[in-house]
Coordinates of C-alpha atoms in Angstrom, one line a residue:
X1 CA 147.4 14.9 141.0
X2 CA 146.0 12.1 139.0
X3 CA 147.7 8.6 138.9
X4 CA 148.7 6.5 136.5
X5 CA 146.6 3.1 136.1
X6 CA 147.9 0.3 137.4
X7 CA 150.6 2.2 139.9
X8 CA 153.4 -0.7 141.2
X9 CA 153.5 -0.2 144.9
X10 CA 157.9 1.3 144.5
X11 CA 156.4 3.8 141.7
X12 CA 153.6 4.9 144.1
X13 CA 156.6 5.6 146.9
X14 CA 158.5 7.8 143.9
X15 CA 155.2 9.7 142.9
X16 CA 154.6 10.3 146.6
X17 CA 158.4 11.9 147.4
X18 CA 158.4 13.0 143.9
X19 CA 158.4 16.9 145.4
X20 CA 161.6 16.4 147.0
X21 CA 163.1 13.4 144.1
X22 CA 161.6 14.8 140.9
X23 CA 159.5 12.2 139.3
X24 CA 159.5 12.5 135.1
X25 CA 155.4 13.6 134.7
X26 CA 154.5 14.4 138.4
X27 CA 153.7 17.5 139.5
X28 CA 152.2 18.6 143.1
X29 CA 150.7 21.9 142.8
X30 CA 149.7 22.9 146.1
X31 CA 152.4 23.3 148.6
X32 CA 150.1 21.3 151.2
X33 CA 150.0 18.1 148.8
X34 CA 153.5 18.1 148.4
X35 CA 153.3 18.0 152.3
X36 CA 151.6 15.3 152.6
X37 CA 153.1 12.9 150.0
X38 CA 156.4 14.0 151.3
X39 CA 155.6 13.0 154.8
X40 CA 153.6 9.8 153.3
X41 CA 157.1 8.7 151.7
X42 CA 158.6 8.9 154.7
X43 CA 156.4 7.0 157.0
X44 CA 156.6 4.3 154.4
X45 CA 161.0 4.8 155.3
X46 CA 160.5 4.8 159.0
X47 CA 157.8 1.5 158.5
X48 CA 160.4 -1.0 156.7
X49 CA 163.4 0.5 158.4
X50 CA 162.2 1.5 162.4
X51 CA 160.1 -1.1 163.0
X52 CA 161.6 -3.8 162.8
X53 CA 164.5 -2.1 164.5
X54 CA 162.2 -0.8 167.4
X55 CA 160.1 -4.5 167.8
X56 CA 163.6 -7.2 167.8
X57 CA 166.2 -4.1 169.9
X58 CA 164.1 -1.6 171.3
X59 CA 163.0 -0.5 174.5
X60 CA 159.4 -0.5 175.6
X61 CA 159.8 3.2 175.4
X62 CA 161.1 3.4 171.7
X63 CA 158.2 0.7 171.2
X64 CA 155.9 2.9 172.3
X65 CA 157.2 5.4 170.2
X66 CA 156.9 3.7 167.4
X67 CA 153.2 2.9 167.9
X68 CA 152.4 6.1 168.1
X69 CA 154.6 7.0 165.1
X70 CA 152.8 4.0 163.1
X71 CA 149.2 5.3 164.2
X72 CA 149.8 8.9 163.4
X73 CA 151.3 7.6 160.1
X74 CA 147.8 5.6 159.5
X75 CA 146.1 9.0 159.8
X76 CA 148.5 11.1 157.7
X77 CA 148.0 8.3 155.2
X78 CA 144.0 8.6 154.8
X79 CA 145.0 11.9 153.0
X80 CA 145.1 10.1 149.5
X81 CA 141.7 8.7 150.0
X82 CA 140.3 11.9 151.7
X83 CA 141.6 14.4 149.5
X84 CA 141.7 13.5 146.0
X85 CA 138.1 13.4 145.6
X86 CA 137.1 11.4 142.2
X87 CA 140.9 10.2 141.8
X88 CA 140.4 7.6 144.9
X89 CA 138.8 5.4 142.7
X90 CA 142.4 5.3 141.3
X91 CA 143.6 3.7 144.2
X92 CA 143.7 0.0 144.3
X93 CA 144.3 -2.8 146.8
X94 CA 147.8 -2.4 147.2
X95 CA 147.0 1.4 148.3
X96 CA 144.7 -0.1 151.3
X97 CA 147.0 -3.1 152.5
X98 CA 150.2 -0.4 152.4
X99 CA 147.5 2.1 155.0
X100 CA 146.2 -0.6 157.0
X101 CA 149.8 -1.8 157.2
X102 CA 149.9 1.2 159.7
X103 CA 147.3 0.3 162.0
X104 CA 148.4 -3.2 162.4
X105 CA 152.2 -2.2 162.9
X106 CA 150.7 0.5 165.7
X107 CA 148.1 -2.0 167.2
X108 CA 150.8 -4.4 167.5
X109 CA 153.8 -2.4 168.8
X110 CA 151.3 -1.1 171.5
X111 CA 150.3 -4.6 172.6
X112 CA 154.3 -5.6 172.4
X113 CA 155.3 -2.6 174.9
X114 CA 152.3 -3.7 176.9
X115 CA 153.9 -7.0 177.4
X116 CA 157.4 -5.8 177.8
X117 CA 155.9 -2.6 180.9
X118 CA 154.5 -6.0 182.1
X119 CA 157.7 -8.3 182.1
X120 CA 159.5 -5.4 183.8
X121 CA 157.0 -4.9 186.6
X122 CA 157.3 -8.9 187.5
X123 CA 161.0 -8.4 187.4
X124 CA 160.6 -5.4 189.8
X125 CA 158.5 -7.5 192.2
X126 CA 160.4 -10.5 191.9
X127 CA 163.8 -8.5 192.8
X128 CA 161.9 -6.9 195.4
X129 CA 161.3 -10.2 197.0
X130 CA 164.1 -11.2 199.9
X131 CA 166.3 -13.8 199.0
X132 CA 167.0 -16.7 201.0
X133 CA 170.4 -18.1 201.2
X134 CA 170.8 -21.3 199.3
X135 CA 170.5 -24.4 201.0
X136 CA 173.6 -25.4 202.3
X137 CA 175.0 -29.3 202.0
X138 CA 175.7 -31.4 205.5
X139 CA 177.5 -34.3 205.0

């Protein structure tokens, strides 16, 4: 699938999803590449939408989850370098902020559920502690 030159960043999301939204002069033709730039579309989705939603209200658990999310979405995202052989030289600088994007949203949501798993196992210990009554006032 070769790109256009000088591919804005929202027409690279509607060429990517373009098996699923037809796209006026795109076509996948393997199954497998539609795949791909399907599920790249989405992770794209799931980075603007989930993660700010899982690092200001989630739990550590759904923080977690969206590290992983974000590091497998790094991986499934090398597949326009890897694959499309001489078109990579297409690709330009927007293409390799928008994939590390990925790792840095996954290197940072695992450091931020870090912190939290450590917050709540001071809390734990610190409600584990006995508590003395408070002073009381003579007069």
């Amino acid at each position: 699938m070769p790109f256009p030159h000088g591919l804005p960043g929202w027409e690279a999301f509607r060429v990517a999803s373009s098996a699923v939204w037809p796209y006026e002069g795109v076509v996948i033709e393997a199954w497998y590449y539609a795949v791909l730039s399907t599920l790249s579309a989405l992770t794209t989705l799931l980075f603007i939408v989930g993660s700010p939603w899982a690092v200001l209200r989630g739990s550590r658990s759904l923080q977690s989850v969206s590290a992983w999310a974000a590091a497998i979405s790094f991986i499934l995202n090398a597949h326009w370098y890897v694959l499309f052989g001489s078109d990579r030289s297409d690709l330009r600088i927007g293409y390799f902020l928008w994939w590390l994007s990925f790792i840095f949203l996954a290197l940072g949501s695992f450091d931020l559920a870090g912190r939290n798993s450590e917050i709540e196992a001071r809390k734990r210990d610190l409600d584990a502690l006995p508590q003395d009554s408070p002073p009381q006032m003579h007069n």
